[in-house]
Amino acid sequence: MSEPTVNFHIQTRLTEFKIPTELIKKNFKAIQKQIEKQKKSVGEDVAKIKKNSKLPTAIKIEMINKLIKSFETFQKRLQTSISRDEIFRSRIMARLENLTELTNYTIKTNAVPELNASPIDSDDNRDESLATPKSMEDEDRLLDLHNVNLINWYRDQTNLLIIDYLIKSNTRSDQNIGLQLLKSISQTNPKFTKLIDYDLYDNFNKVFVSIIENHDLSLVIAWFNENRNFLKKANSNLEFEINYCKFLSLIEEGDVNEAIKYSQANLSPYGNKGNYQSQEFINHESNLNKLKEIGGLLVYMAINEKASTQVDKSIPFSSSLVIRSPRFKEYKKLLSNERWDSLSQCFIENFTKLYGISRNYPLFIYLSAGLSSLKTKSCYCNTENTIFKQYIESLESNENVYKKDLAVLTDKKYRGPNKYYKLLNKINHCPVCSPELYKLSKNLPYAQLITSIFNNPFKLPNGNIYPFDKLLNPSEKYLSEKNTLLRMGKVKDPLTREIFLIDDCVRVYPA
């Protein structure tokens, strides 16, 4: 359905309920562990008091007082966990109310009465109390896009998408601009803090920034330990990536002896295939390939250190050959920032898998849907925009001129009425072509727009659509050429002059 409906918005926002649900589960398990731990501790202490009947009364009283203090501390921790559970549940209710609000902005329709009486009953005997209206509650309802309140609702959702993007994409360690925007908006609309899991996203961003910007492993190690059970069940490779980065950091710092000890204790087990389950064999192969580089890396460090302290002429010939070899450059690459990129991507993959959310920004998903509906083959044609500006040298020969024309026709940058914009002294403000959205829109499909409908349309492999008769029936100008192509089972694109096999053409049907 092309029109926006209530059910459509419910389906697109199901992921908003996944994170609070997972947080409630984790919090509940934590409460269970606290209770079991406290129960075990109290039971052991009480057993000690009962077992040692000869203990002085003062010592027994002291032990009981410790039990009371321990229980009071447990109650405080338990109350904190209960409060956290209430916060998570309130977020679910707030998001449910936010979606329920859409029912107030639907197009009103009259209910159709539906009689439930049997068709064999006579009109006189039919019970009128059985006549019930067919409620529109059971059907999907269209939204009234002219409703001012609905427009305000959409504006709030857009603000949430922007806040979500700013929190996750923040690169500063001192402050998060997304949280600042949320704080500013929540002053006038307090429900905003319950419509987004800002605290979890902020924690995610802090771990990500600590890896990429600060090259610090402390936060990601803490996150791994906190979610160790789930990551183990999910066959995560995050622990190896952490240990591998730690090893390379020790090598980079010049602490080779400590790096070797660390490798033996924390990396060697990953080389044994017996330590992996069957579904983890892919991780074993990639980890083993990285472990094979460790020995060569130590040799690289030794040669590199020697080369840096000596003049080029005094370097042995064998060492000089090693330094100039491609393999030597590969070892140098191991100590680049690629290892931190690999660790950050592994962390993102595990984080999104834990909470069942998409790796893509929700803002980008919504923008992609809108951009795809606007994208045509006339896009990317505005050479006034520096992204698409391209200088073509003037060519003299006819063959080169033909190649130049062909390049212009086939290059999507030049597919459009750019000359009309120049005549009007205007710049194309198409959002698809904008510098801000170019990277997002360039990989999107074109909109399925139909400007003219003709009989028997066929689509060529380059995406152009023509009537099949036009492709088969040659004009007088290209009579001999088309006949030659048809005998070979080929056709020529009238616009781009590209040649394709007829079998590669696809019959299309206007929607």
XYZ file of C-alpha atoms in Angstrom:
511
model
C 0.000 0.000 0.000
C 1.402 3.373 -1.011
C -0.629 5.392 1.489
C 0.650 5.677 5.095
C -1.349 3.596 7.545
C -1.314 2.844 11.260
C -0.144 -0.742 10.748
C 2.718 0.419 8.542
C 4.091 2.627 11.315
C 3.691 -0.166 13.855
C 5.690 -2.569 11.694
C 8.481 -0.075 11.051
C 8.850 0.661 14.765
C 8.932 -2.842 16.181
C 12.672 -2.519 16.789
C 12.011 0.286 19.279
C 10.651 -2.323 21.698
C 13.562 -4.765 21.369
C 16.141 -2.869 23.397
C 13.918 -2.228 26.475
C 12.806 -5.856 26.352
C 16.393 -7.117 26.305
C 17.347 -4.722 29.100
C 14.454 -6.008 31.216
C 15.628 -9.591 30.662
C 19.216 -8.743 31.591
C 18.100 -6.822 34.665
C 15.842 -9.676 35.776
C 18.700 -12.175 35.467
C 20.916 -9.827 37.470
C 18.259 -9.668 40.205
C 18.078 -13.458 40.290
C 21.853 -13.678 40.689
C 21.786 -11.121 43.503
C 19.089 -13.052 45.346
C 20.877 -16.387 44.948
C 24.188 -14.887 46.044
C 22.645 -13.233 49.098
C 20.718 -16.378 49.991
C 23.866 -18.479 49.821
C 25.901 -15.987 51.858
C 23.276 -15.679 54.614
C 22.826 -19.447 54.760
C 26.564 -20.030 55.203
C 26.859 -17.397 57.947
C 23.846 -18.733 59.850
C 25.232 -22.265 59.563
C 28.523 -21.103 61.080
C 26.718 -19.571 64.035
C 24.651 -22.706 64.638
C 27.600 -25.038 64.176
C 29.872 -23.266 66.664
C 27.697 -23.357 69.765
C 30.655 -22.490 71.985
C 31.181 -19.098 70.358
C 30.943 -16.194 72.791
C 27.711 -14.255 72.697
C 29.501 -11.036 71.718
C 30.971 -12.659 68.590
C 27.590 -14.109 67.649
C 25.972 -10.696 68.008
C 28.735 -9.158 65.879
C 28.210 -11.770 63.149
C 24.459 -11.166 63.223
C 25.015 -7.407 62.922
C 27.180 -8.035 59.863
C 24.386 -10.135 58.396
C 21.919 -7.315 58.995
C 24.206 -4.746 57.336
C 24.804 -7.106 54.434
C 21.069 -7.587 54.030
C 20.469 -3.826 54.121
C 23.065 -3.352 51.370
C 21.379 -6.112 49.394
C 18.017 -4.376 49.766
C 19.470 -1.139 48.384
C 20.947 -2.944 45.381
C 17.680 -4.780 44.860
C 15.705 -1.543 45.017
C 18.054 -0.004 42.443
C 17.453 -2.947 40.125
C 13.692 -2.677 40.642
C 13.802 1.040 39.814
C 15.773 0.247 36.683
C 13.155 -2.317 35.694
C 10.399 0.268 36.148
C 12.276 2.705 33.905
C 12.568 0.125 31.127
C 8.886 -0.774 31.391
C 7.884 2.885 31.332
C 9.796 3.257 28.055
C 7.793 0.445 26.502
C 4.529 2.005 27.652
C 5.562 5.454 26.397
C 6.374 4.044 22.952
C 3.114 2.139 22.885
C 1.226 5.331 23.717
C 3.199 7.163 21.042
C 1.991 4.687 18.409
C -1.536 4.603 19.809
C -1.656 8.355 19.294
C -1.767 7.714 15.539
C -5.300 6.350 15.826
C -6.456 9.913 16.515
C -5.103 11.112 13.178
C -6.800 8.665 10.831
C -9.319 9.384 8.110
C -12.771 9.013 9.604
C -15.110 6.567 7.873
C -18.613 5.459 8.700
C -19.028 1.978 10.147
C -20.857 -0.508 7.955
C -23.563 -2.512 9.761
C -23.117 -6.241 9.521
C -25.886 -8.646 10.447
C -24.891 -11.875 12.134
C -28.297 -13.549 11.850
C -28.706 -16.702 9.828
C -29.835 -16.153 6.215
C -32.650 -18.682 6.644
C -34.249 -16.636 9.394
C -37.225 -14.580 8.393
C -37.215 -10.824 8.765
C -39.798 -11.045 11.513
C -37.866 -13.593 13.570
C -34.438 -11.960 13.150
C -33.070 -10.589 16.408
C -32.023 -6.980 15.847
C -29.705 -7.155 18.848
C -27.442 -9.432 16.795
C -26.843 -6.685 14.253
C -23.362 -5.350 15.038
C -21.443 -2.681 13.160
C -18.310 -3.806 11.373
C -15.713 -1.959 13.378
C -12.853 -0.230 11.624
C -10.623 -1.176 14.565
C -10.027 -4.553 12.900
C -8.869 -2.960 9.665
C -5.827 -0.967 8.704
C -6.654 2.718 8.657
C -5.247 5.488 6.517
C -3.642 8.496 8.147
C -4.901 11.992 7.480
C -1.830 13.793 6.165
C -3.649 17.124 6.410
C -3.982 16.784 10.170
C -1.776 19.364 11.897
C -1.254 17.115 14.910
C -0.021 14.304 12.660
C 2.496 16.676 11.069
C 3.741 17.595 14.546
C 3.978 13.884 15.367
C 6.144 13.317 12.293
C 8.309 16.259 13.310
C 8.915 14.660 16.705
C 9.862 11.354 15.075
C 12.308 13.168 12.812
C 13.906 14.809 15.833
C 14.268 11.382 17.442
C 15.996 10.033 14.333
C 18.401 12.971 14.343
C 19.141 12.505 18.057
C 19.721 8.784 17.494
C 22.194 9.541 14.700
C 24.049 12.235 16.642
C 24.439 10.078 19.755
C 25.754 7.063 17.848
C 28.021 8.959 15.441
C 29.607 11.222 18.041
C 33.418 11.285 17.889
C 34.150 13.507 20.880
C 35.130 12.037 24.223
C 34.321 15.134 26.307
C 30.663 15.566 25.301
C 27.955 14.123 23.083
C 26.021 16.610 20.958
C 23.151 14.137 20.606
C 22.614 14.072 24.369
C 22.736 17.852 24.466
C 20.042 18.078 21.785
C 17.914 15.520 23.647
C 18.261 17.492 26.871
C 17.230 20.682 25.101
C 14.142 19.165 23.451
C 13.063 17.213 26.541
C 12.655 20.477 28.450
C 9.545 21.201 26.384
C 8.641 17.568 25.669
C 9.642 15.304 28.611
C 8.409 12.120 26.902
C 11.381 12.267 24.509
C 13.681 10.667 27.071
C 11.440 7.581 27.105
C 11.185 7.275 23.331
C 14.896 6.617 22.802
C 17.401 4.446 24.669
C 19.878 7.284 24.953
C 21.846 5.820 27.880
C 22.553 2.569 26.050
C 23.504 4.375 22.830
C 25.755 6.716 24.790
C 27.537 3.741 26.338
C 27.857 2.192 22.875
C 29.357 5.410 21.526
C 31.831 5.694 24.405
C 33.127 2.183 23.746
C 33.349 2.854 20.008
C 35.200 6.163 20.462
C 37.584 4.595 22.975
C 38.535 2.020 20.326
C 38.757 4.219 17.236
C 40.010 7.498 18.669
C 41.790 6.631 21.923
C 42.959 3.077 21.107
C 41.884 2.096 24.609
C 40.720 -1.450 25.361
C 39.420 -0.974 28.902
C 35.812 -0.116 27.981
C 35.391 -2.829 25.367
C 36.866 -5.397 27.778
C 34.375 -4.314 30.448
C 31.513 -4.567 27.938
C 32.688 -8.027 26.883
C 32.826 -9.270 30.478
C 29.358 -7.871 31.149
C 27.859 -9.751 28.189
C 30.175 -12.754 28.165
C 27.427 -15.388 28.390
C 25.488 -14.086 25.399
C 28.615 -13.547 23.298
C 29.751 -17.099 23.987
C 26.392 -18.484 22.841
C 26.486 -16.241 19.751
C 29.933 -17.607 18.741
C 31.447 -14.153 19.023
C 35.036 -13.538 17.958
C 35.316 -10.341 19.988
C 37.598 -11.796 22.663
C 40.194 -12.802 20.077
C 40.066 -9.352 18.453
C 40.641 -7.736 21.856
C 43.589 -10.007 22.670
C 45.041 -9.538 19.188
C 44.909 -5.738 19.501
C 46.486 -5.961 22.948
C 49.326 -8.086 21.565
C 49.987 -5.700 18.666
C 49.949 -2.752 21.064
C 52.655 -4.403 23.163
C 54.690 -4.999 20.004
C 54.216 -1.394 18.932
C 55.381 -0.176 22.335
C 58.549 -2.257 21.963
C 57.749 -4.617 24.851
C 58.468 -7.769 22.832
C 59.083 -10.093 25.779
C 55.780 -9.183 27.404
C 54.055 -9.541 24.032
C 55.418 -13.082 23.621
C 54.212 -14.060 27.102
C 50.811 -12.505 26.412
C 50.572 -14.343 23.099
C 51.347 -17.703 24.681
C 48.695 -17.213 27.360
C 45.901 -15.480 25.437
C 46.387 -16.123 21.701
C 47.870 -19.603 21.351
C 44.616 -21.432 22.299
C 42.895 -19.833 19.294
C 45.183 -21.749 16.946
C 43.842 -25.106 18.144
C 40.825 -26.172 16.098
C 39.683 -28.400 18.948
C 38.811 -25.309 20.981
C 36.154 -24.319 18.447
C 32.662 -25.621 17.875
C 31.586 -26.630 14.376
C 29.786 -23.328 13.767
C 32.939 -21.427 14.772
C 35.275 -22.914 12.150
C 35.078 -19.721 10.072
C 36.464 -17.799 13.039
C 39.196 -20.416 13.409
C 40.401 -19.921 9.844
C 40.581 -16.137 10.094
C 42.189 -16.268 13.542
C 44.746 -18.840 12.423
C 45.773 -16.659 9.482
C 46.369 -13.760 11.850
C 48.340 -15.928 14.261
C 50.617 -17.073 11.442
C 51.688 -13.468 10.976
C 52.935 -13.151 14.553
C 56.291 -14.890 14.009
C 57.050 -12.847 10.918
C 55.999 -9.696 12.747
C 58.680 -10.260 15.400
C 61.298 -10.634 12.662
C 59.973 -7.470 11.051
C 60.321 -5.552 14.312
C 63.915 -6.736 14.725
C 64.921 -5.746 11.168
C 63.008 -2.480 11.293
C 64.613 -1.495 14.584
C 68.061 -2.318 13.216
C 67.394 -0.379 10.007
C 66.255 2.697 11.900
C 69.490 2.845 13.902
C 71.859 2.334 10.971
C 72.668 4.193 7.811
C 71.248 2.616 4.646
C 74.713 1.693 3.366
C 75.566 -0.271 6.498
C 72.432 -2.442 6.323
C 73.228 -6.019 5.250
C 72.188 -6.906 1.726
C 69.799 -9.634 2.919
C 68.080 -7.248 5.308
C 67.836 -4.646 2.567
C 66.056 -7.149 0.330
C 63.633 -8.001 3.118
C 62.816 -4.341 3.739
C 62.001 -3.795 0.061
C 59.877 -6.934 -0.239
C 56.060 -6.685 -0.444
C 55.779 -9.062 2.491
C 57.665 -6.627 4.694
C 55.082 -3.951 3.893
C 52.324 -6.351 4.924
C 53.882 -6.702 8.374
C 54.112 -2.942 8.596
C 50.415 -2.806 7.773
C 49.619 -4.993 10.799
C 50.658 -2.164 13.101
C 48.450 0.378 11.331
C 45.032 1.523 12.523
C 43.324 -1.271 10.592
C 43.369 -3.482 13.669
C 41.334 -0.901 15.571
C 38.880 -0.652 12.692
C 38.512 -4.430 12.709
C 37.908 -4.463 16.466
C 35.348 -1.648 16.253
C 33.414 -3.425 13.495
C 33.427 -6.639 15.503
C 32.102 -4.730 18.516
C 29.323 -3.109 16.443
C 28.333 -6.489 15.021
C 28.061 -8.031 18.485
C 26.235 -5.036 19.948
C 23.578 -5.020 17.230
C 23.192 -8.791 17.467
C 22.724 -8.590 21.235
C 19.821 -6.146 20.998
C 18.432 -7.247 17.632
C 18.795 -3.863 15.939
C 20.057 -2.795 12.531
C 23.668 -1.788 11.963
C 22.467 1.087 9.791
C 21.318 4.376 11.228
C 17.483 4.552 11.232
C 17.807 8.091 9.869
C 19.672 6.757 6.825
C 17.043 4.071 6.261
C 14.237 6.625 6.147
C 16.268 8.991 3.981
C 17.096 6.157 1.581
C 13.419 5.373 1.098
C 12.679 8.993 0.248
C 15.736 9.464 -1.958
C 15.008 6.302 -3.916
C 11.547 7.601 -4.774
C 13.132 10.814 -6.133
C 16.131 9.359 -7.938
C 15.985 9.397 -11.730
C 18.512 9.040 -14.525
C 18.642 12.821 -14.699
C 20.360 12.898 -11.327
C 24.091 13.619 -10.947
C 23.965 15.815 -14.049
C 24.550 19.202 -12.422
C 28.149 20.077 -13.243
C 27.862 23.268 -11.183
C 28.187 20.974 -8.196
C 31.879 20.264 -7.646
C 31.196 16.586 -6.938
C 30.060 15.993 -10.510
C 32.336 18.495 -12.238
C 34.502 16.794 -14.810
C 36.682 18.313 -17.456
C 36.859 16.553 -20.826
C 39.698 17.434 -23.119
C 38.751 18.348 -26.666
C 39.603 15.571 -29.080
C 40.277 16.018 -32.783
C 39.693 12.736 -34.582
C 36.182 11.596 -35.454
C 36.743 8.321 -33.647
C 37.707 10.113 -30.470
C 34.767 12.471 -30.830
C 32.488 9.451 -31.110
C 34.036 7.963 -27.973
C 33.581 11.283 -26.216
C 29.892 11.434 -27.164
C 29.432 7.834 -26.113
C 31.026 8.551 -22.727
C 28.705 11.498 -22.206
C 25.666 9.425 -23.093
C 26.562 6.437 -20.937
C 27.908 8.369 -17.949
C 25.084 8.958 -15.491
C 26.590 12.302 -14.545
C 25.523 13.723 -17.905
C 22.095 12.131 -18.155
C 19.841 15.133 -17.677
C 18.785 18.625 -18.780
C 21.764 20.414 -17.278
C 21.850 22.831 -20.217
C 18.428 24.174 -19.255
C 19.661 25.068 -15.794
C 22.505 27.024 -17.350
C 20.124 28.884 -19.644
C 17.977 29.800 -16.652
C 21.041 30.737 -14.570
C 19.912 28.350 -11.851
C 21.532 25.539 -9.909
C 19.904 22.150 -9.547
C 18.907 21.756 -5.900
C 17.911 18.111 -6.241
C 18.416 16.395 -2.829
C 19.644 13.236 -4.554
C 22.475 15.232 -6.146
C 23.332 17.251 -3.049
C 26.866 16.870 -1.657
C 25.436 15.961 1.752
C 23.351 13.042 0.479
C 25.403 11.950 -2.525
C 27.168 9.074 -0.751
C 23.855 7.795 0.561
C 21.957 8.109 -2.718
C 24.557 6.900 -5.217
C 23.951 3.192 -4.479
C 20.159 3.426 -4.352
C 17.968 2.100 -7.181
C 16.164 4.459 -9.501
C 12.528 5.297 -8.895
C 10.157 3.268 -11.037
C 8.618 6.319 -12.684
C 6.632 6.034 -15.901
C 6.491 9.161 -18.029
C 5.103 7.460 -21.119
C 3.598 4.057 -21.783
C 4.118 2.297 -25.101
C 3.301 -1.103 -26.483
C 5.507 -4.102 -25.844
C 8.219 -2.361 -23.747
C 11.574 -4.117 -23.363
C 14.360 -3.214 -20.957
C 17.986 -3.368 -22.065
C 20.758 -4.454 -19.661
C 21.724 -0.783 -19.171
C 18.240 -0.044 -17.794
C 16.835 1.861 -20.778
C 13.360 0.855 -21.971
C 12.139 1.022 -25.585
C 9.304 -0.451 -27.638
C 10.567 -3.740 -28.988
C 9.430 -2.762 -32.485
C 11.734 0.240 -32.409
C 14.677 -1.999 -31.590
C 13.877 -4.522 -34.325
C 12.624 -2.343 -37.181
C 15.627 -0.531 -38.651
C 15.362 3.018 -39.891
C 16.675 3.976 -43.302
C 19.727 5.606 -41.750
C 20.857 2.477 -39.940
C 19.225 -0.108 -42.196
C 22.314 -2.136 -43.058
C 23.770 -1.878 -39.564
C 20.609 -3.082 -37.861
C 20.141 -5.926 -40.292
C 23.675 -7.070 -39.539
C 23.059 -6.879 -35.799
C 19.739 -8.712 -36.039
C 21.364 -11.574 -37.920
C 23.757 -11.897 -34.970
C 20.866 -11.754 -32.502
C 21.799 -8.301 -31.225
C 20.168 -4.878 -30.875
C 21.560 -1.379 -30.477
C 20.521 1.205 -27.905
C 19.370 4.244 -29.934
C 20.524 6.616 -27.199
C 23.822 5.261 -25.909
C 24.739 3.234 -29.051
C 25.579 0.246 -26.890
C 25.033 -3.212 -28.383
C 23.363 -6.043 -26.465
C 22.152 -9.565 -27.148
C 18.414 -9.837 -27.742
C 18.302 -12.678 -25.217
C 19.493 -10.235 -22.548
C 16.495 -7.948 -23.106
C 13.666 -8.332 -20.617
C 9.964 -7.781 -21.213
C 8.644 -5.310 -18.641
C 5.134 -4.466 -17.594
C 4.029 -0.996 -16.457
C 2.869 -0.980 -12.842
